[in-house]
Coordinates of C-alpha atoms and ligand atoms in Angstrom, one line a residue:
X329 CA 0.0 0.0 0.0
X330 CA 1.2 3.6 -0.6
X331 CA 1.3 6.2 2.0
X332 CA -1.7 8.4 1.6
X333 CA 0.6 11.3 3.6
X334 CA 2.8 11.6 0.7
X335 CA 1.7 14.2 -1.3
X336 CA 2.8 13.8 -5.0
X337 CA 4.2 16.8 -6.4
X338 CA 4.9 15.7 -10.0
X339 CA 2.1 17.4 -12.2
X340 CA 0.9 15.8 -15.4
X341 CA 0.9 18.7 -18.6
X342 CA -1.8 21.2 -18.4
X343 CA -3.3 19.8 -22.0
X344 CA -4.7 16.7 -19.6
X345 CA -6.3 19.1 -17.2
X346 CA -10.0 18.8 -19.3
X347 CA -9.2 15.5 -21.1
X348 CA -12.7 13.3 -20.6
X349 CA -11.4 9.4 -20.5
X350 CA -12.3 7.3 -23.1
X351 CA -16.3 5.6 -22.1
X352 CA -16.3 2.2 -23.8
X353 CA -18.9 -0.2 -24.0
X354 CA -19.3 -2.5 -20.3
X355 CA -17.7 -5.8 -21.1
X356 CA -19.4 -9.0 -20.5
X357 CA -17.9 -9.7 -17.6
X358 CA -18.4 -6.2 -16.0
X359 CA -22.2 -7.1 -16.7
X360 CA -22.0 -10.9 -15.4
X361 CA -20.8 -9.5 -12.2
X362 CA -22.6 -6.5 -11.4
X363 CA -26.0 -7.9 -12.2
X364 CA -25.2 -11.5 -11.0
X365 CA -26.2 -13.1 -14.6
X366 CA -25.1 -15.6 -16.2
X367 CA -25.9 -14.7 -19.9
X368 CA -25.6 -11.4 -20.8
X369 CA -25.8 -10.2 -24.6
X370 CA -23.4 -7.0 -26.1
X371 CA -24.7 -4.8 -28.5
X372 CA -23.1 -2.1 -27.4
X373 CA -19.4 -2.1 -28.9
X374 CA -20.3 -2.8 -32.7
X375 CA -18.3 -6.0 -32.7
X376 CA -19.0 -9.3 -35.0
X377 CA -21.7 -11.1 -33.8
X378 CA -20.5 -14.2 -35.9
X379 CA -16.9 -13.9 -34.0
X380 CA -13.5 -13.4 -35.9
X381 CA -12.7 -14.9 -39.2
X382 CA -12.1 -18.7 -39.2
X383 CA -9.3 -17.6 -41.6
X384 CA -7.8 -15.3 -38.9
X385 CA -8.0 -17.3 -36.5
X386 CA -6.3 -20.5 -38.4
X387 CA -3.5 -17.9 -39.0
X388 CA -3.1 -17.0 -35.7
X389 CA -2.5 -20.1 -34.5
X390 CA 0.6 -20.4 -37.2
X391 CA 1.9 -17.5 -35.6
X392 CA 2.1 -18.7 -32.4
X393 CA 5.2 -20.4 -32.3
X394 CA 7.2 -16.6 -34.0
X395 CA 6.0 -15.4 -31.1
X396 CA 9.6 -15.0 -29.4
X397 CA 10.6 -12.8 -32.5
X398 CA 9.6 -9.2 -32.7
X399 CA 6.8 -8.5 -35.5
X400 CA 7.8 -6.8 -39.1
X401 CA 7.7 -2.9 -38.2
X402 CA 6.2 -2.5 -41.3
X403 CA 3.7 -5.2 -41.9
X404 CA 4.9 -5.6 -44.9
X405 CA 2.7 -8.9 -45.9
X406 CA -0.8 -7.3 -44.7
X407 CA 0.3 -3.8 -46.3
X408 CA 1.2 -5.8 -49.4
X409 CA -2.9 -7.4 -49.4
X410 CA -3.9 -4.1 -48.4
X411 CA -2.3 -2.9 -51.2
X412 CA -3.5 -5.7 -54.0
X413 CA -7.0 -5.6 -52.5
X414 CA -7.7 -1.4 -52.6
X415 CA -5.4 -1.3 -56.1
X416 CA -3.0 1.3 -54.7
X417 CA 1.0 1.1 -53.2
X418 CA 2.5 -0.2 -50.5
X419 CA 3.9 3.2 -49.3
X420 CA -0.1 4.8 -49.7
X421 CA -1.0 2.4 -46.5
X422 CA -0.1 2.7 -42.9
X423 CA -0.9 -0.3 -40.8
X424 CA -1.9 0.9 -36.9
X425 CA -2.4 -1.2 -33.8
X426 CA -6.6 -0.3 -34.3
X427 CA -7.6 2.9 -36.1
X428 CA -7.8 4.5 -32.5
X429 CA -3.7 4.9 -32.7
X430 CA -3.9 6.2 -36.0
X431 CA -6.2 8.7 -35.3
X432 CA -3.7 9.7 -32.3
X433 CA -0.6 9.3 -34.4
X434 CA -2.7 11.8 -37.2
X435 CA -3.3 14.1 -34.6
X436 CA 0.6 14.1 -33.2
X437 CA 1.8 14.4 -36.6
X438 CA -0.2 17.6 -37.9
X439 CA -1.5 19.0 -35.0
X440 CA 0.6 22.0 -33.4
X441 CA -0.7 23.8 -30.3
X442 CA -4.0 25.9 -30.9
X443 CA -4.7 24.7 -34.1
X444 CA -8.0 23.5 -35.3
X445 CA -9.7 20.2 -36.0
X446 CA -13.6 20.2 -37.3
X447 CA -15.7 17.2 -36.5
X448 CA -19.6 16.7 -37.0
X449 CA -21.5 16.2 -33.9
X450 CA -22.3 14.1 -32.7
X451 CA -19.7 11.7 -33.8
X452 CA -16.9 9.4 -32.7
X453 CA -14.9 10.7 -29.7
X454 CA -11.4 9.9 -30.6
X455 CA -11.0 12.7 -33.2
X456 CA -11.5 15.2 -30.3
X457 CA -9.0 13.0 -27.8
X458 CA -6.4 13.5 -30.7
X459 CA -7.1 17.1 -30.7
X460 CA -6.8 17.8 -26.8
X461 CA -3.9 15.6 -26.5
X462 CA -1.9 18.1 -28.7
X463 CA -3.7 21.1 -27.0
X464 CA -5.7 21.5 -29.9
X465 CA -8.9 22.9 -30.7
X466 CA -12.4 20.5 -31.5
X467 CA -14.5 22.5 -33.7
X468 CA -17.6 20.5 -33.5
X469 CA -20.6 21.5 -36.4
X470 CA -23.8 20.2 -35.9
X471 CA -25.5 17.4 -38.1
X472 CA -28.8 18.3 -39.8
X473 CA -31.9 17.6 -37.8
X474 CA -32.6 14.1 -39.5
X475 CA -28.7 13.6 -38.2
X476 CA -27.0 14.2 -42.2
X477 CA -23.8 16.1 -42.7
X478 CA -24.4 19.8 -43.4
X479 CA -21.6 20.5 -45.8
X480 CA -21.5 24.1 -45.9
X481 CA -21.6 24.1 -42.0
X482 CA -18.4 22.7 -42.1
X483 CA -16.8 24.9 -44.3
X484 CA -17.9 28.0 -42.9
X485 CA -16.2 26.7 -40.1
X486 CA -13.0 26.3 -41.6
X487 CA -10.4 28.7 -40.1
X488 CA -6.5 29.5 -40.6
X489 CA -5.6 27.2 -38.2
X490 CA -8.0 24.4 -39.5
X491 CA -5.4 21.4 -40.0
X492 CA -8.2 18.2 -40.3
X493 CA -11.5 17.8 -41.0
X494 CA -13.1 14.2 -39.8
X495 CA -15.8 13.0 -41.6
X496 CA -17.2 9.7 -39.8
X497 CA -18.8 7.9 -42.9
X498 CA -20.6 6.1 -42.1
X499 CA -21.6 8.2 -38.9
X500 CA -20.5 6.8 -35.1
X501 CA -23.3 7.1 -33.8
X502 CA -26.1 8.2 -35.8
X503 CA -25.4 5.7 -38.7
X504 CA -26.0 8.1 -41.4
X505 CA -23.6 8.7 -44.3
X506 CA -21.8 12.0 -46.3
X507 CA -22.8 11.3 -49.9
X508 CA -20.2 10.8 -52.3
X509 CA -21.1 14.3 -54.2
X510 CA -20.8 16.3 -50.8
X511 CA -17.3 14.8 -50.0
X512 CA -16.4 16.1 -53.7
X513 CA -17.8 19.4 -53.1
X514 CA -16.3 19.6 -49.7
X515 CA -12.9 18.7 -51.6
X516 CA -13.2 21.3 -53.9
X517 CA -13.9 23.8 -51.5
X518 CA -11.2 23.3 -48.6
X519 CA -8.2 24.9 -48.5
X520 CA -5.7 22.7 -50.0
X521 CA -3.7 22.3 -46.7
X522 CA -6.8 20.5 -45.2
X523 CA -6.0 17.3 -44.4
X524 CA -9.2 15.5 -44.8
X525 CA -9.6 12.1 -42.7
X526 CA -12.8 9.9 -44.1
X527 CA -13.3 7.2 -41.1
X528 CA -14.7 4.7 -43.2
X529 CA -14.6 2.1 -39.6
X530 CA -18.7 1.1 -41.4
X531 CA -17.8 1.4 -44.7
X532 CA -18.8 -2.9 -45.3
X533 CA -22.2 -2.1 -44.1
X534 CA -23.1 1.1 -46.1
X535 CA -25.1 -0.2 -49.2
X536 CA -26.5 3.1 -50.6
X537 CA -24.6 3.8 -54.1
X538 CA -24.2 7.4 -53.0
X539 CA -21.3 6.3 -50.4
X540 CA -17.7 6.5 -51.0
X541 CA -14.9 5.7 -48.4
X542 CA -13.5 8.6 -50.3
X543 CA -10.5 6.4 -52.1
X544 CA -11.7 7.1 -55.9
X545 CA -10.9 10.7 -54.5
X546 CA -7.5 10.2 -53.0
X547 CA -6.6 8.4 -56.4
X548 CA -7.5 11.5 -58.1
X549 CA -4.8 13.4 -55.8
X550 CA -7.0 15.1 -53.0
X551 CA -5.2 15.8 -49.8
X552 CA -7.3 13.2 -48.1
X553 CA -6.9 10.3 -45.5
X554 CA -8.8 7.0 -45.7
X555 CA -8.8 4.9 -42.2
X556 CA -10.2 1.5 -41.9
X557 CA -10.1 -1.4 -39.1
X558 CA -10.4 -4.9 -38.7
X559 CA -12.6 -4.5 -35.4
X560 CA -15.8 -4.3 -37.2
X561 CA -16.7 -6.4 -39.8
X562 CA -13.8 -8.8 -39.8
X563 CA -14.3 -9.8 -36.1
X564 CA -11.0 -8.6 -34.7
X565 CA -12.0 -5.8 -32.3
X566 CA -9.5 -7.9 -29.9
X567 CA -6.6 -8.3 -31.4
X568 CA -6.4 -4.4 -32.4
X569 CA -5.4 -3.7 -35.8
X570 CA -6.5 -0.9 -38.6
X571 CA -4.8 0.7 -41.6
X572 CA -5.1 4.1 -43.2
X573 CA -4.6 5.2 -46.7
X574 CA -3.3 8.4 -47.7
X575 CA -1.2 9.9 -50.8
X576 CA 2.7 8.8 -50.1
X577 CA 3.9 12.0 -48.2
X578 CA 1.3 11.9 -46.3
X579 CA 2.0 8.4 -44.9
X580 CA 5.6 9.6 -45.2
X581 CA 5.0 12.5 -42.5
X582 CA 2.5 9.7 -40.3
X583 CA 5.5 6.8 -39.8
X584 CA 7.3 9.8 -38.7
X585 CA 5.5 9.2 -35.3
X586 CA 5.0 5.4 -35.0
X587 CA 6.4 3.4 -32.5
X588 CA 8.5 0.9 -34.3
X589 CA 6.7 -2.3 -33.4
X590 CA 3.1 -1.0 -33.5
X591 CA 1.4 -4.0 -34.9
X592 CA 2.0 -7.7 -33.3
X593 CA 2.9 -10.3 -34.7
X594 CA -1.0 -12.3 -34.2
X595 CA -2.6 -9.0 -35.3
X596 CA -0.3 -8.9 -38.3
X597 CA -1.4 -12.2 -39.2
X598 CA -5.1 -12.6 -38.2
X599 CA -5.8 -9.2 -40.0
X600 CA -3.8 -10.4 -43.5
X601 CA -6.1 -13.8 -43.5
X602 CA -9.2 -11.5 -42.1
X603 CA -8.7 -9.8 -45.5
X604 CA -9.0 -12.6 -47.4
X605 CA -11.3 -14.0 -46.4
X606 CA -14.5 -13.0 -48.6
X607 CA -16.9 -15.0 -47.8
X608 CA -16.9 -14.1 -44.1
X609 CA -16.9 -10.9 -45.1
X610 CA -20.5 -11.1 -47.0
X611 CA -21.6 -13.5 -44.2
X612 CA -21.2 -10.8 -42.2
X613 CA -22.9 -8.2 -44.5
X614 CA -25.8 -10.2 -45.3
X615 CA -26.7 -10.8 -41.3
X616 CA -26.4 -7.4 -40.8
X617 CA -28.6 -6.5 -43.8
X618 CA -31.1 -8.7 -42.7
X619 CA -31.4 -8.0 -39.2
X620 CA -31.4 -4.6 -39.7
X621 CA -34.8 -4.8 -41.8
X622 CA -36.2 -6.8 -39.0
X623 CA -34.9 -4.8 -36.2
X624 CA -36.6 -1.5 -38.2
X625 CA -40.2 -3.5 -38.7
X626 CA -40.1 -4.0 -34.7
X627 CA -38.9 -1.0 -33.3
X628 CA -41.6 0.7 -35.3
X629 CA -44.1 -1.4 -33.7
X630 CA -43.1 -1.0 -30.1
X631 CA -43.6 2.6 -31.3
X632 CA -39.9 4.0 -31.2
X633 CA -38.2 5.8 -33.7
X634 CA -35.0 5.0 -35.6
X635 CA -32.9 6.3 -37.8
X636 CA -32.4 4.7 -40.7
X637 CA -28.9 3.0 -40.8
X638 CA -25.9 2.7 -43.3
X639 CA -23.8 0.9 -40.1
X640 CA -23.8 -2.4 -38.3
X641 CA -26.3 -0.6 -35.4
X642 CA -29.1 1.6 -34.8
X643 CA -29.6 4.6 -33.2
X644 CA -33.2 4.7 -31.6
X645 CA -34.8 7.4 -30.2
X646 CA -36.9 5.6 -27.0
X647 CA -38.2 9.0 -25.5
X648 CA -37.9 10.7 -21.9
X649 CA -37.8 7.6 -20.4
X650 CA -34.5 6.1 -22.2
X651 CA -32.3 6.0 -19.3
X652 CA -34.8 4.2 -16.9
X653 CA -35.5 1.8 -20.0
X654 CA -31.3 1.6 -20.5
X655 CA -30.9 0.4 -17.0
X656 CA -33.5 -1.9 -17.0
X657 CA -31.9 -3.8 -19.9
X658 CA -28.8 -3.4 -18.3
X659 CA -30.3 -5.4 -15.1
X660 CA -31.7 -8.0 -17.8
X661 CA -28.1 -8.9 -18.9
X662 CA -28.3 -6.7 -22.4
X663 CA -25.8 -4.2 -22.9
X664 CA -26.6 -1.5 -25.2
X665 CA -24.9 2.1 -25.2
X666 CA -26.7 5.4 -23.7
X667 CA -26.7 8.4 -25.9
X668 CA -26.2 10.7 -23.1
X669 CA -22.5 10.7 -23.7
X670 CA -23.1 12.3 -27.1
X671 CA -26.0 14.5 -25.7
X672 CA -28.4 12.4 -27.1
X673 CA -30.6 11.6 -23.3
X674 CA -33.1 10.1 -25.6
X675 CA -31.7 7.8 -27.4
X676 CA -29.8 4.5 -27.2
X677 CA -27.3 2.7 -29.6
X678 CA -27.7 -0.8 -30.6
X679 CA -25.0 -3.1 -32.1
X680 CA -27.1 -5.7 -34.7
X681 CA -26.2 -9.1 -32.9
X682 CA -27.0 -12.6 -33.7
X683 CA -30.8 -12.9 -34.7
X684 CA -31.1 -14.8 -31.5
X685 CA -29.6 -11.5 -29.9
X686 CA -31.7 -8.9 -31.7
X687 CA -34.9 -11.2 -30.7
X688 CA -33.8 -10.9 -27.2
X689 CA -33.1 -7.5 -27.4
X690 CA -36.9 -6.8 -28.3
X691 CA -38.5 -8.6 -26.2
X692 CA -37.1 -6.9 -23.2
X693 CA -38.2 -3.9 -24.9
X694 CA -41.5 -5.1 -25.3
X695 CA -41.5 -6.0 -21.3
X696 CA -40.0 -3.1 -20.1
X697 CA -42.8 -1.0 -22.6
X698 CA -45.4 -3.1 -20.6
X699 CA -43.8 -2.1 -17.2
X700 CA -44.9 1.3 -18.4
X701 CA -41.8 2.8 -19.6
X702 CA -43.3 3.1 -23.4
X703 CA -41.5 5.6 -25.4
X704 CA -43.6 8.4 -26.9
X705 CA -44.4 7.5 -30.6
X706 CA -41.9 9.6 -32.6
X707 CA -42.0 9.6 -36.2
X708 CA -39.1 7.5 -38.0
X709 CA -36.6 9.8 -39.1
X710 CA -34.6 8.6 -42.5
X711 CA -32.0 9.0 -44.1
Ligands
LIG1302 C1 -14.5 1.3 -34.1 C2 -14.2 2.5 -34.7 C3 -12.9 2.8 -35.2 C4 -11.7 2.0 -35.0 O1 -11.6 1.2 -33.9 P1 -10.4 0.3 -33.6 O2 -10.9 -0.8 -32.8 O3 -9.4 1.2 -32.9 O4 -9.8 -0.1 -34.9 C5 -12.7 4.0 -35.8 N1 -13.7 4.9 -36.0 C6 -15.0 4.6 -35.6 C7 -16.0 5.6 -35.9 C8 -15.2 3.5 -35.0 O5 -16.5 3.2 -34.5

């Protein structure tokens, strides 16, 4: 034990003064203990229902016995499939231990003090950790009503010391999507020291032909960042790897900042059979695609709103009563996310699970409703 008398005089930098920790999804465990249950569902993390790629996983085991060497720095072989599978170069892809450390390793390499990143909002939380790491500023514009991008918001809000513009596209967490003709137009109107980072984390699940992960743009020459991750639709949320794709300076500039041995050696592998592997892939897809339709159908019959999805979950708008109704899934072993952390006090997100998940899922809604927390009918919003 340490002596409470002690009084530690070393001071952390004045950047982490305001930083807001990470809030991530409750593991299973977490859940199993708290609530004294034995089966407990997540949908609250956006993970693979169907579980990591049998590919991956064969792979991984392969690995296994490398495991006293240290991993290739520049993950050569997956950068190589990355490569061969989004027709660009080697030296256009950076491979990062999850996109998280490449949005941080983005925001180290561009970011000096006081200048300017613009996000939409409400999105992912790691652009703005990035920012306030580098005692940057978060300029956040507001989506639409119906939760779309507003394009010319975002470039009015464009300033001297602008350095990166996120898009999330598909949208963490409102699951809507920046069409491919505003990304152009956005493009053509930035400033051409704009770094412009499409997270394209959904980009599997988006089926609308107006989507782009923005790479048709990058191969025309825009100043533009492309990241993607194997935690979502490959299954490998665990083993943390993601890539990002950017014209060759730019990755130049980004290595700049990586720690030599980013990647291991089981991610390296599991994520360059995870690529692969195709037909997991549209497994994957097609659950999602299916589930989704059926999730829509029921929600709108327990009389809660939705909004339409491009992603692999749902935000859905339960009414003044969300958090009781949150907490009372919670307590029946089913983990979804509260919106209150992106000022959404309405509203919950839900991962698409296993149909058996998603069945389970509703019908605790449809017992809680009867317990008398029933949302108030509100109208479904699309995209
Ligand atoms: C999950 C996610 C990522 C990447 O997550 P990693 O597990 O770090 O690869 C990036 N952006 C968004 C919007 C996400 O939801």
């Amino acid at each position: 034990m340490m002596d409470k008398q002690i009084e530690i005089e070393v001071r952390a930098r004045k950047a982490l003064d305001h930083m807001k920790p990470y809030s991530p999804g409750k593991p299973v465990w977490e859940v199993q203990q708290e609530q004294g249950l034995e089966r407990v569902i997540k949908l609250a993390s956006n993970e693979n229902p169907l579980g990591p790629s049998p590919k991956a996983l064969e792979a991984m085991k392969q690995a296994l016995s490398e495991l006293h060497r240290y991993p290739d720095a520049q993950s050569l072989r997956l950068k190589q499939a990355i490569a061969i599978q989004y027709q660009i170069l080697p030296e256009q892809v950076i491979v990062t231990n999850g996109g998280d450390e490449l949005i941080t390793l983005v925001s180290e390499t561009f970011l000096d003090d006081q200048d300017e990143i613009i996000v939409p909002s409400p999105t992912f939380s790691e652009y703005a950790f990035g920012a306030q790491l580098l005692n940057a500023r978060t300029i956040e514009v507001p989506l639409k009503a119906n939760y779309e991008y507003d394009s010319e918001a975002i470039l009015a809000a464009v300033s001297d010391r602008t350095k990166l513009v996120y898009l999330c596209s598909p949208n963490n967490p409102t699951g809507t999507f920046l069409k491919k003709q505003d990304l152009k137009h956005i493009l053509d109107s930035l400033p051409k020291r704009v770094l412009v980072v499409v997270d394209a984390a959904y980009s599997h699940f988006a089926s609308d032909e107006s989507y782009t992960d923005g790479l048709s743009f990058l191969k025309e020459g825009y100043p533009l960042l492309v990241l993607h991750t194997f935690s979502k639709i490959y299954g490998l949320a665990g083993i943390r790897a993601g890539f990002g794709i950017a014209p060759e300076a730019i990755i130049q500039s980004i290595l700049k900042v990586k720690e030599p041995f980013n990647v291991n050696a089981l991610a390296q592998a599991a994520a360059t059979a995870a690529l692969g592997d195709v037909d997991h892939v549209h497994k994957s897809q097609q659950l999602v695609w299916t589930e989704k339709q059926k999730l829509y159908h029921a929600l709108g019959k327990l009389g809660y709103g939705y909004t339409e999805s491009m992603s692999n979950f749902i935000l859905v708008e339960l009414g003044e009563h969300a958090e009781k109704i949150y907490e009372q899934l919670m307590a029946r072993g089913i983990i979804v996310r509260y919106g209150k952390q992106w000022a959404l006090p309405l509203h919950i997100r839900v991962s698409i699970g296993t149909s058996e998940e998603n069945e389970s899922l509703l019908t605790a809604l449809s017992e809680i409703g009867e317990q008398g927390y029933v949302g108030q009918k509100s109208g479904v919003r699309s995209s």
